[in-house]
PDB file of C-alpha atoms and ligand atoms in Angstrom:
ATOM      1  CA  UNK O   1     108.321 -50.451  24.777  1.00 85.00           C
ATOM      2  CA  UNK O   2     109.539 -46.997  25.051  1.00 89.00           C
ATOM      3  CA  UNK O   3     113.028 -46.160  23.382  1.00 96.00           C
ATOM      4  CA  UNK O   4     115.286 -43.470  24.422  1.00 98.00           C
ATOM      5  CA  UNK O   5     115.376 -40.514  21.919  1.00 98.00           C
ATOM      6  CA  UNK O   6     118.687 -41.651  20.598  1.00 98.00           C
ATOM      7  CA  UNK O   7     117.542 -45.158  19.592  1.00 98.00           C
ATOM      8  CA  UNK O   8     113.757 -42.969  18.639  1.00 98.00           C
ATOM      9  CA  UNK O   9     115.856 -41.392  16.316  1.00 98.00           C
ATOM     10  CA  UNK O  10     117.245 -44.204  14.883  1.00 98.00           C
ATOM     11  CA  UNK O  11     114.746 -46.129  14.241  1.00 98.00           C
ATOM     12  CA  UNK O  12     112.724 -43.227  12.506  1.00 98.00           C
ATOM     13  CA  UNK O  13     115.501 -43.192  10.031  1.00 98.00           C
ATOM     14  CA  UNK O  14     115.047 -47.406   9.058  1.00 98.00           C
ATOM     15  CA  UNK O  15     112.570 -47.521   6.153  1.00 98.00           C
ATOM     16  CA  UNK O  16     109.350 -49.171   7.025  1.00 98.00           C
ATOM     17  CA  UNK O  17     109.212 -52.924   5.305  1.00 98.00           C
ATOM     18  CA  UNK O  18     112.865 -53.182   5.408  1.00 98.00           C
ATOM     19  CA  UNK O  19     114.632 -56.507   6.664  1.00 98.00           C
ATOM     20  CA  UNK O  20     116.870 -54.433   9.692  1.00 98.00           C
ATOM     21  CA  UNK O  21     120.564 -55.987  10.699  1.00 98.00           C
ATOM     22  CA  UNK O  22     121.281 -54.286  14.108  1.00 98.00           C
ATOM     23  CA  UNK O  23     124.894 -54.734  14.854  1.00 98.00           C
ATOM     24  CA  UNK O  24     126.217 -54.043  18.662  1.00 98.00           C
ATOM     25  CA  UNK O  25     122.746 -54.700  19.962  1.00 98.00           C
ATOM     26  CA  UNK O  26     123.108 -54.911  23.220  1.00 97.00           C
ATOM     27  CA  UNK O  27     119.589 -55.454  24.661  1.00 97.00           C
ATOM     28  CA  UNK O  28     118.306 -55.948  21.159  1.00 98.00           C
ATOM     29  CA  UNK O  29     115.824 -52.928  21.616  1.00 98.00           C
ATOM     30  CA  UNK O  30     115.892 -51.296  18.403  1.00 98.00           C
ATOM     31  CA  UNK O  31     114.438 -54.572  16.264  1.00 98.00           C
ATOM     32  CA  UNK O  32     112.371 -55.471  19.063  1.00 98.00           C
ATOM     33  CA  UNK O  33     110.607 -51.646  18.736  1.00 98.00           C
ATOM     34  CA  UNK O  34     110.612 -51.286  15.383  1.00 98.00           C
ATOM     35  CA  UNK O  35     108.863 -54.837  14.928  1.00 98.00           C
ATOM     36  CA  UNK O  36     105.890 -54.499  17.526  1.00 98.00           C
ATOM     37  CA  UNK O  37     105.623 -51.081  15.768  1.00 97.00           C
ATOM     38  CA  UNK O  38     104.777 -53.073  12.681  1.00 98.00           C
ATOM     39  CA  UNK O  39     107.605 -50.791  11.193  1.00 98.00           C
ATOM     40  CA  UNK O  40     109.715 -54.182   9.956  1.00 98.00           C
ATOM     41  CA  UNK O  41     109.103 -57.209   9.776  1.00 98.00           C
ATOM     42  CA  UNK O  42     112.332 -59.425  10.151  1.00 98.00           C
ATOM     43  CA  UNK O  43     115.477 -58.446  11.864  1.00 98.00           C
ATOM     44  CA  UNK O  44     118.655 -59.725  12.830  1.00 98.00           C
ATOM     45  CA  UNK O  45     120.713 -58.213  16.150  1.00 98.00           C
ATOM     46  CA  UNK O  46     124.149 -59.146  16.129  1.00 98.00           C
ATOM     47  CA  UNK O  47     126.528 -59.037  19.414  1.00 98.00           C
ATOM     48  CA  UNK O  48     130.237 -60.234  19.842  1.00 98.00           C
ATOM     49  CA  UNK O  49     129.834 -60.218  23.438  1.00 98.00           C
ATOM     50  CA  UNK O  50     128.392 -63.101  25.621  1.00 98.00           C
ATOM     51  CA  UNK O  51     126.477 -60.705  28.160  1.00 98.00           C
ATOM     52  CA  UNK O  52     124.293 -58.849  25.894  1.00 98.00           C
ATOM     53  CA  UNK O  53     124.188 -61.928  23.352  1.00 98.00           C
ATOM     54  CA  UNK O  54     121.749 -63.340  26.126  1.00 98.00           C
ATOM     55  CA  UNK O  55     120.051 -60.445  27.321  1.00 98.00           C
ATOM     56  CA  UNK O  56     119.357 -59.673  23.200  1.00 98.00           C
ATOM     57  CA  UNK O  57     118.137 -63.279  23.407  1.00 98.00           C
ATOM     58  CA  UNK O  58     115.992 -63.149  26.227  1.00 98.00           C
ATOM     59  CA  UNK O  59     114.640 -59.614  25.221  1.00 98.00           C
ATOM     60  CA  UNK O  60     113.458 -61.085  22.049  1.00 98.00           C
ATOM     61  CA  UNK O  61     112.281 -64.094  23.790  1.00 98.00           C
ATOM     62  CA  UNK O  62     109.766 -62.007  26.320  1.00 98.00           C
ATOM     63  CA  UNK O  63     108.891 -60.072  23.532  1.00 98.00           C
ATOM     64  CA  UNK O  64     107.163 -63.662  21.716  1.00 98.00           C
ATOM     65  CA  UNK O  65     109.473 -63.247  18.707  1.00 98.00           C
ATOM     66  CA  UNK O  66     111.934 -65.465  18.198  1.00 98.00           C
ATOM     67  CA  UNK O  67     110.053 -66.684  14.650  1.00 98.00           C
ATOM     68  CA  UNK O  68     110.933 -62.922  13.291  1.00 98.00           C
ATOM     69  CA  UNK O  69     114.489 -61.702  15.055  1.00 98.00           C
ATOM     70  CA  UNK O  70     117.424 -63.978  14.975  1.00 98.00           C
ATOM     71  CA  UNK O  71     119.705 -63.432  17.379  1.00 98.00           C
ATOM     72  CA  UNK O  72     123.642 -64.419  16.633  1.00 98.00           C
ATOM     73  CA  UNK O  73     126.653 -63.918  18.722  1.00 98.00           C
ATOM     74  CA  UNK O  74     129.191 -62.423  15.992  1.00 98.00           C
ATOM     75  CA  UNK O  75     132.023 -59.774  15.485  1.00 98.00           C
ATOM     76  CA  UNK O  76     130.870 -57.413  13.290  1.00 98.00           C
ATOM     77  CA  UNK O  77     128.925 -58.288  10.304  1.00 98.00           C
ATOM     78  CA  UNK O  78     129.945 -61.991  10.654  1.00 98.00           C
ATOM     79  CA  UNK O  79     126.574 -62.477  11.687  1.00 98.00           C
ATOM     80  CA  UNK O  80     124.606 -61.114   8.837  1.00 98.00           C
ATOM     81  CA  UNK O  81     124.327 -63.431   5.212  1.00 97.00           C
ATOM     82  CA  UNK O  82     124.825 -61.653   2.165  1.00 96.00           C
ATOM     83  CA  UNK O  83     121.193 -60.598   0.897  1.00 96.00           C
ATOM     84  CA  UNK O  84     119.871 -61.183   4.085  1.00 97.00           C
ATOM     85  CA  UNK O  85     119.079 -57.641   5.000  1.00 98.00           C
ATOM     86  CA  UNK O  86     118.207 -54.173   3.472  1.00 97.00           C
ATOM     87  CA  UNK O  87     119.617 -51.914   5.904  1.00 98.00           C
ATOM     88  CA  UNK O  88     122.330 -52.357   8.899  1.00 98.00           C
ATOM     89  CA  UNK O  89     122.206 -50.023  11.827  1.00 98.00           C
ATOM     90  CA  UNK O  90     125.361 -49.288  13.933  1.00 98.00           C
ATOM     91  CA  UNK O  91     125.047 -47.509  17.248  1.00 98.00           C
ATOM     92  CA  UNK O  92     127.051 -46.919  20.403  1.00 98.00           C
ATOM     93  CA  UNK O  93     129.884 -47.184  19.223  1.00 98.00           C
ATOM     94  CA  UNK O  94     133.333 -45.290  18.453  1.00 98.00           C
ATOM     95  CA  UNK O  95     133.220 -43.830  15.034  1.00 98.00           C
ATOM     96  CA  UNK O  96     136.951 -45.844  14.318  1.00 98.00           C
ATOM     97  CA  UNK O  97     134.986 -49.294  15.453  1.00 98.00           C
ATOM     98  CA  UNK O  98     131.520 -48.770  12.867  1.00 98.00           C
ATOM     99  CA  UNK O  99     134.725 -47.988  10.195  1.00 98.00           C
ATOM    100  CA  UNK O 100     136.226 -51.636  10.778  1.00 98.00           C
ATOM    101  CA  UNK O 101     133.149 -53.554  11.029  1.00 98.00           C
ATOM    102  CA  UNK O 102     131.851 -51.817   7.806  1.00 98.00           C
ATOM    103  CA  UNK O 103     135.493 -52.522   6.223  1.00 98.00           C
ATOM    104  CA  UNK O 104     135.378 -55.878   7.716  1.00 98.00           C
ATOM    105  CA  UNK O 105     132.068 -57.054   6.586  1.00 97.00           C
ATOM    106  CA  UNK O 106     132.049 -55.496   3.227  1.00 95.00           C
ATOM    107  CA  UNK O 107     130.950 -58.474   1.131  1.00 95.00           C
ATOM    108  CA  UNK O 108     127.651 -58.238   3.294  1.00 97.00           C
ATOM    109  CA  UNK O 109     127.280 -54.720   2.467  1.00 97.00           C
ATOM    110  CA  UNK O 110     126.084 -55.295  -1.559  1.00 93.00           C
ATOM    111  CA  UNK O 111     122.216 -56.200  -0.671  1.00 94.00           C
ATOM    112  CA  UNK O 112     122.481 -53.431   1.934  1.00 97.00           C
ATOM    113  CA  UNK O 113     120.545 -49.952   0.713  1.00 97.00           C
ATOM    114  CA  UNK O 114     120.947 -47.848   3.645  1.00 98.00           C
ATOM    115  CA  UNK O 115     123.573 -47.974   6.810  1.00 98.00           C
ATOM    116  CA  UNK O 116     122.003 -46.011   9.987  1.00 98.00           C
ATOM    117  CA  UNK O 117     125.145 -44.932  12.252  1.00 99.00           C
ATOM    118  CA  UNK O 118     125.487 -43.492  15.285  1.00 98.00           C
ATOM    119  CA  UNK O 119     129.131 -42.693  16.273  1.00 98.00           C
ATOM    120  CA  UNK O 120     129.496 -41.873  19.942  1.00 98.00           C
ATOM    121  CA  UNK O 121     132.711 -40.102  18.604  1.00 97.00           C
ATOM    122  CA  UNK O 122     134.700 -39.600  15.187  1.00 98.00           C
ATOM    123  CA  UNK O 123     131.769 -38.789  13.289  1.00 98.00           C
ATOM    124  CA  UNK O 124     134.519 -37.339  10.651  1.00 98.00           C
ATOM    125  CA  UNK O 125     135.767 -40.901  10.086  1.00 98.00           C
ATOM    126  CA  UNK O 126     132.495 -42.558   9.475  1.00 98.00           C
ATOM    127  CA  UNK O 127     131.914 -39.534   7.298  1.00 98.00           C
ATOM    128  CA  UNK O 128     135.242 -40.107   4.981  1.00 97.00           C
ATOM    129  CA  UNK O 129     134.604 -43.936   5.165  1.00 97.00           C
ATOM    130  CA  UNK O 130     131.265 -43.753   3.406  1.00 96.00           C
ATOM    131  CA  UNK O 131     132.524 -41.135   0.730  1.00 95.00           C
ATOM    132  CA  UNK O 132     134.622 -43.290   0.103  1.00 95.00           C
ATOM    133  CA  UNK O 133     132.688 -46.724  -0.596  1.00 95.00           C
ATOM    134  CA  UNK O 134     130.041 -45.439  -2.720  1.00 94.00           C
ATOM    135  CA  UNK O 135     127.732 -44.375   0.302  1.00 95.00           C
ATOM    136  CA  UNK O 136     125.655 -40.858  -0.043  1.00 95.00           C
ATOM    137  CA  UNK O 137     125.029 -39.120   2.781  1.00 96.00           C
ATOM    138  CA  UNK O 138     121.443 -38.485   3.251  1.00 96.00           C
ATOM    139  CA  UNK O 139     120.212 -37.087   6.513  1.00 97.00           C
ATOM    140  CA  UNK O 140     122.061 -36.015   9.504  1.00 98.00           C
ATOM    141  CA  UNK O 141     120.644 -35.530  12.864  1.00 98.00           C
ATOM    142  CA  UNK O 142     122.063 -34.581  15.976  1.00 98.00           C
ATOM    143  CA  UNK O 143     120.394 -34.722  19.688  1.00 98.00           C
ATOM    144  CA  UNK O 144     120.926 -34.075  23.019  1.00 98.00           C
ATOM    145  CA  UNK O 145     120.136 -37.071  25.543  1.00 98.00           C
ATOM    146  CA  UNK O 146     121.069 -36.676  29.454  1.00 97.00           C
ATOM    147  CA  UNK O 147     124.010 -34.360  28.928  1.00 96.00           C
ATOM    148  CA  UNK O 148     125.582 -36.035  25.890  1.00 97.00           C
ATOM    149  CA  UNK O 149     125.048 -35.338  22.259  1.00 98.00           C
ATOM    150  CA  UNK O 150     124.583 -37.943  19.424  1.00 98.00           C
ATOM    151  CA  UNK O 151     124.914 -37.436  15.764  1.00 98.00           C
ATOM    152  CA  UNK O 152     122.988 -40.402  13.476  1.00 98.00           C
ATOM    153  CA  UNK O 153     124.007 -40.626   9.903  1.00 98.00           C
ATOM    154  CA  UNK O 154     121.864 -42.047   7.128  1.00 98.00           C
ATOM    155  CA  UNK O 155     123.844 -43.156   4.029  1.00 98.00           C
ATOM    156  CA  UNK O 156     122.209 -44.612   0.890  1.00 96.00           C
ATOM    157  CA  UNK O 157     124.245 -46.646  -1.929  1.00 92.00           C
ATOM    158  CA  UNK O 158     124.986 -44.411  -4.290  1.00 77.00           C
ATOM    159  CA  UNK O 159     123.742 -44.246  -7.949  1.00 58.00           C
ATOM    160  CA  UNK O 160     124.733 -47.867  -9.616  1.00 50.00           C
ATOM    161  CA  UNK O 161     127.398 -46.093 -11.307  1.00 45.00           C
ATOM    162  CA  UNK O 162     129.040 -45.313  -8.191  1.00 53.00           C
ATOM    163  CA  UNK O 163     128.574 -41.703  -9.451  1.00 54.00           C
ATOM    164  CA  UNK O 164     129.691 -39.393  -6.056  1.00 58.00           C
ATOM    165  CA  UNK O 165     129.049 -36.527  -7.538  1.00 60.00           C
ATOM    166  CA  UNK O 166     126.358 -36.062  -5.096  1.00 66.00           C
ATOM    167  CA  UNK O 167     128.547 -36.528  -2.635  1.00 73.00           C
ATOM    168  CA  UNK O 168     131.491 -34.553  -3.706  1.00 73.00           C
ATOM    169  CA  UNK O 169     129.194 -31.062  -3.893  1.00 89.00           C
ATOM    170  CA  UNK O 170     128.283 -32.317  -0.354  1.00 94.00           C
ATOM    171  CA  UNK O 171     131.140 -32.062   0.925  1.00 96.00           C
ATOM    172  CA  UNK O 172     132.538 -29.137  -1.014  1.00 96.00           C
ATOM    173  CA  UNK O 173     134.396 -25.603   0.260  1.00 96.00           C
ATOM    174  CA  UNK O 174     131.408 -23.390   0.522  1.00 94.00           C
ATOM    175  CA  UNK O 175     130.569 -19.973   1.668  1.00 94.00           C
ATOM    176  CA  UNK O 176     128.119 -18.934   4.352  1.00 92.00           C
ATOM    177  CA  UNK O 177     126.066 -16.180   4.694  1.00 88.00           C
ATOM    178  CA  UNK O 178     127.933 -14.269   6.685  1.00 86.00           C
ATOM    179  CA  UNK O 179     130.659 -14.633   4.132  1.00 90.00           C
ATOM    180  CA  UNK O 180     133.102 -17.175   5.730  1.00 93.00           C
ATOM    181  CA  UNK O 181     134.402 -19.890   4.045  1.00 95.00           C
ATOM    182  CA  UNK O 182     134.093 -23.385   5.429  1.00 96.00           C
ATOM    183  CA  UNK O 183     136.566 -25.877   3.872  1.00 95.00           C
ATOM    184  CA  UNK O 184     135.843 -29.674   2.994  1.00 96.00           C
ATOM    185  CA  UNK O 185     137.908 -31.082   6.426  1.00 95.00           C
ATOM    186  CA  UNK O 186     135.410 -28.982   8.453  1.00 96.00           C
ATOM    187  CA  UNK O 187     132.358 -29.920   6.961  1.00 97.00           C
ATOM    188  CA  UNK O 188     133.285 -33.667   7.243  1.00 97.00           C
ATOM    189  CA  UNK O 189     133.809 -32.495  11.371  1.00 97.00           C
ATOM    190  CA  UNK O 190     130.705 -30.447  11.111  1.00 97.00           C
ATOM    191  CA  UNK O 191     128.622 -32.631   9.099  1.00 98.00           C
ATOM    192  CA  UNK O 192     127.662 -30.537   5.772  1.00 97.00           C
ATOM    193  CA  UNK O 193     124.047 -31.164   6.693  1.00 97.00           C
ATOM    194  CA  UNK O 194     123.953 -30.136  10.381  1.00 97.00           C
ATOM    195  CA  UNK O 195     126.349 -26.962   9.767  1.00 95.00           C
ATOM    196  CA  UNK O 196     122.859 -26.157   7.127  1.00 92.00           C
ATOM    197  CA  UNK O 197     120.426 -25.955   9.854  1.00 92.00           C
ATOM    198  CA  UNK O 198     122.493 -25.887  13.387  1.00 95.00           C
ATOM    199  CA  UNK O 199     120.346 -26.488  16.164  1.00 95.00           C
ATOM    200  CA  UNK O 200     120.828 -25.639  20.376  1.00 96.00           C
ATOM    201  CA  UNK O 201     122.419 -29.155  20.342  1.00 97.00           C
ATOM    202  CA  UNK O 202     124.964 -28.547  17.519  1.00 98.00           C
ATOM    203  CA  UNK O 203     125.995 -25.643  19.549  1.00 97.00           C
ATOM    204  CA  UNK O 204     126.225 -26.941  23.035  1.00 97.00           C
ATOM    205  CA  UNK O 205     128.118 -29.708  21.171  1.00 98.00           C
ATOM    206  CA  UNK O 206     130.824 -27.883  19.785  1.00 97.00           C
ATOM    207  CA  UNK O 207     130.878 -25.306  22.564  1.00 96.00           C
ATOM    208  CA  UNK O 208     131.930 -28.361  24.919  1.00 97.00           C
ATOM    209  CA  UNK O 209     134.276 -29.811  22.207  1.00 97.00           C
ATOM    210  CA  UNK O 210     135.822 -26.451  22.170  1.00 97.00           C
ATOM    211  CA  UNK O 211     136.534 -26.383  25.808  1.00 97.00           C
ATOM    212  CA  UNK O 212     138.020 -30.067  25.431  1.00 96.00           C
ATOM    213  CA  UNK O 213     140.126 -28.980  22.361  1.00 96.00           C
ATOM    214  CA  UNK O 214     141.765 -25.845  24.440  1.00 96.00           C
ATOM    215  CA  UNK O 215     142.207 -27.891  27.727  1.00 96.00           C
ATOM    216  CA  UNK O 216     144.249 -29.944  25.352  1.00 95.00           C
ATOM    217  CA  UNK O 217     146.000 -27.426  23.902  1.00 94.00           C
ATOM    218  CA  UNK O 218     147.005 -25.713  27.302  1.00 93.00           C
ATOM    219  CA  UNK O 219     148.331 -29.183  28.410  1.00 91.00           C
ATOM    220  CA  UNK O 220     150.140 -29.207  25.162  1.00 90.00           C
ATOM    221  CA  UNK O 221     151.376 -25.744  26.011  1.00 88.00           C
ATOM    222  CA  UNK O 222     153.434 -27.114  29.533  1.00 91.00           C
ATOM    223  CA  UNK O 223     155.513 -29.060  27.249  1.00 88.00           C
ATOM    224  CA  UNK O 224     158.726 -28.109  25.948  1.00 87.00           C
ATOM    225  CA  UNK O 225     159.111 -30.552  22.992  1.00 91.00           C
ATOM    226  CA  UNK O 226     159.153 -29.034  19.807  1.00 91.00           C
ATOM    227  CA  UNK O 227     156.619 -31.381  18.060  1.00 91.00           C
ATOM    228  CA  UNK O 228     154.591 -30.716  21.169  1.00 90.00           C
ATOM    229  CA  UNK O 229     154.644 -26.785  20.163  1.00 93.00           C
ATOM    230  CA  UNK O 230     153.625 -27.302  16.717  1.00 94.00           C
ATOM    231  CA  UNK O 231     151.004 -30.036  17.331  1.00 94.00           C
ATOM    232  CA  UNK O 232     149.497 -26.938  19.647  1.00 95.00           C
ATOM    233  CA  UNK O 233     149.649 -24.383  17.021  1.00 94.00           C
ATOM    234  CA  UNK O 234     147.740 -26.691  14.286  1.00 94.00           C
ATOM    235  CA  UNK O 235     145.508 -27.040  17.483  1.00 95.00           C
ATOM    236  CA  UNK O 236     145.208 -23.465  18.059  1.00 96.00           C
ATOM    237  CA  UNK O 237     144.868 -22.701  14.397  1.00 95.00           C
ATOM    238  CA  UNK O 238     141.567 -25.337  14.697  1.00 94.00           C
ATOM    239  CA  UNK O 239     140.247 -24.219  17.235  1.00 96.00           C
ATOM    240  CA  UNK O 240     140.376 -20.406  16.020  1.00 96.00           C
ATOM    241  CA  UNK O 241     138.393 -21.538  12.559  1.00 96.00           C
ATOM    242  CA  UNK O 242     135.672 -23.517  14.281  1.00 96.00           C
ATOM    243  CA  UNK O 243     134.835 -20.243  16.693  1.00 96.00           C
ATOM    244  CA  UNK O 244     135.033 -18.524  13.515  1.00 95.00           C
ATOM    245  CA  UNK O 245     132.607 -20.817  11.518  1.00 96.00           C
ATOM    246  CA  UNK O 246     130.294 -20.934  14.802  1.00 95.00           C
ATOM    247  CA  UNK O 247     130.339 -17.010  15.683  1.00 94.00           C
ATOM    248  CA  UNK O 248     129.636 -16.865  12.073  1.00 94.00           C
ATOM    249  CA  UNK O 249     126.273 -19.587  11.634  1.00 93.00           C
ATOM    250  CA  UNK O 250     125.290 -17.999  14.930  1.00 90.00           C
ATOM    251  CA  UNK O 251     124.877 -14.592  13.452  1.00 87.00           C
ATOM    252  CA  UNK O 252     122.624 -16.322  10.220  1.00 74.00           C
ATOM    253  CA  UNK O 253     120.542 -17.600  12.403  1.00 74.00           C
ATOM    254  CA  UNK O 254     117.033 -16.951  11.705  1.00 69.00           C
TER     255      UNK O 254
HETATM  256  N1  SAM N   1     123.518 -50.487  19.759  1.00 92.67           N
HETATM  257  C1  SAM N   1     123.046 -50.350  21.123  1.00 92.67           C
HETATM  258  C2  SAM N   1     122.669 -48.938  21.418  1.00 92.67           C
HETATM  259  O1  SAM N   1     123.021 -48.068  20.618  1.00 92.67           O
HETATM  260  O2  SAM N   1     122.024 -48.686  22.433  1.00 92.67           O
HETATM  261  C3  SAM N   1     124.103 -50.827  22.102  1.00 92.67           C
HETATM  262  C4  SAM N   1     125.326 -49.991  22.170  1.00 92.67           C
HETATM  263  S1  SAM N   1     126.514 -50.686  23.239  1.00 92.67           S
HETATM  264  C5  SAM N   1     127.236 -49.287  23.914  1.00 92.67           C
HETATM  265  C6  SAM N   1     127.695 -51.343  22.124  1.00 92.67           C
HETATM  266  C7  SAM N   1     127.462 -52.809  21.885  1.00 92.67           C
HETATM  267  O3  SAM N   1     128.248 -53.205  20.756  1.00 92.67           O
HETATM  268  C8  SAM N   1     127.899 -53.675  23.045  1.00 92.67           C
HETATM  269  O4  SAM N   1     126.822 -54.489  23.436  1.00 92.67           O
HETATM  270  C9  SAM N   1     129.064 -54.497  22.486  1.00 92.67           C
HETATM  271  O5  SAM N   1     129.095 -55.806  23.015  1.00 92.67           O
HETATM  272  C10 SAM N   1     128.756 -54.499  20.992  1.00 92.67           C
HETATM  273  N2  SAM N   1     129.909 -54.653  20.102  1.00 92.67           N
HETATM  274  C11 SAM N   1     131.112 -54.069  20.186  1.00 92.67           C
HETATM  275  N3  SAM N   1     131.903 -54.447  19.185  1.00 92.67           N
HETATM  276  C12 SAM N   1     131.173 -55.295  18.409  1.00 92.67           C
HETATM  277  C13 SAM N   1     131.440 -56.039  17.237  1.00 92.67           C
HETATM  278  N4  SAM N   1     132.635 -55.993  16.619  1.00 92.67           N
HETATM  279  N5  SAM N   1     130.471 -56.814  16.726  1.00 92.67           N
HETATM  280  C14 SAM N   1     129.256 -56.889  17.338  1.00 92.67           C
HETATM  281  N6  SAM N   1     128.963 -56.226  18.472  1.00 92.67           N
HETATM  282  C15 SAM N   1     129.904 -55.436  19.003  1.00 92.67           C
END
């Protein structure tokens, strides 16, 4: 089976021997792969919706193992048992959906050592979510696939203590090279790994959010409300500080 390089990414970032919960499966391709890889070996892939709840089914089916993935039709993290797995991945989705089934199913989450996300959008929220539950951010990585870009975010359980110290240098103000300063609300935006080593897609990715953001604000601009006006100016104000922060990492570059 060959996997896009979304879901390749993805499933380079489960640890090998883990027991895999992939919620939103869809097609159930992710534990399929990563089994006949040998990479895991017991998943579950968990779908609310009747459609791909069969095709995950009969995907596993053809694929001669049923003994190894269970498929259940769920919302969320209903279909997971506490214990049962080391490691829940989360993909294609909105970044405000992976926040409710995480909040939803927390009481699964204790057994669970690492969360793989991929937020189609509101990265930012996942990122604030997992700061605050005890979740490290460990790896970032961000792609481009057919025209659209993908960030996937790896998040261990942080130390028993719940010690986020870790995570609280993360994510704090700091200053690049070039001498700008880049404050915590932009590096959860960013990602405070990705903004360490930007590659073409991180700039093609905020290049095109850029345009988005000032189509926005010109829209804003035809109105003549006054919360209108200052919603624009905040906009404005954003939209100046990210050029900034980009103009600025582009000059670093290597
Ligand atoms: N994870 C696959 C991937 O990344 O290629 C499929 C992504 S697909 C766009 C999103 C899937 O999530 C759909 O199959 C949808 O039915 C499922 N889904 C949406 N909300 C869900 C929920 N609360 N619980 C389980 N599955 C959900």
């Amino acid at each position: 089976m060959k996997l896009s390089k979304r879901l390749e990414t993805i499933a380079s970032q489960v640890p090998a021997g883990s027991r895999l919960a992939d919620i939103g499966s869809d097609h159930a391709l992710l534990p399929v792969y990563l089994v006949q890889q040998g990479m895991i070996p017991y998943a579950v892939a968990g779908e609310i919706n009747p459609g791909p709840y069969e095709a995950a089914k009969k995907q596993v089916a053809e694929a001669g193992l049923s003994h190894c993935i269970a498929v259940r039709r769920g919302d969320g993290l209903q279909a997971v048992q506490a214990g049962e797995v080391d490691v829940i991945t989360i993909a294609g989705m909105g970044g405000a959906l992976i926040v409710h089934i995480l909040e939803q199913g927390r009481s699964k989450l204790e057994a669970v050592q690492t969360l793989v996300l991929q937020p189609n959008i509101g990265e930012d929220q996942v990122r604030h979510w997992l700061t605050a539950n005890g979740w490290r951010l460990a790896a970032e990585q961000l792609l481009e696939e057919d025209g659209k870009y993908y960030e996937v975010l790896t998040a261990q359980r942080d130390a028993e203590n719940g010690d986020t110290a870790g995570t609280a240098n993360l994510y704090a103000p700091r200053m690049l090279a070039c001498g700008i300063q880049v404050e915590e609300s932009l590096l959860y935006r960013l990602g405070p790994y990705l903004i360490d080593s930007p590659n073409e897609a991180f700039y093609a990715k905020w290049r095109s959010e850029l345009r988005k953001m000032a189509g926005i604000a010109q829209d804003m601009g035809r109105s003549d409300s006054e919360s209108a006006q200052v919603r624009r100016d905040a906009l404005l104000l954003e939209i100046a500080k990210m050029e900034e922060v980009l103009a600025c990492l582009q000059k670093d570059k290597p």
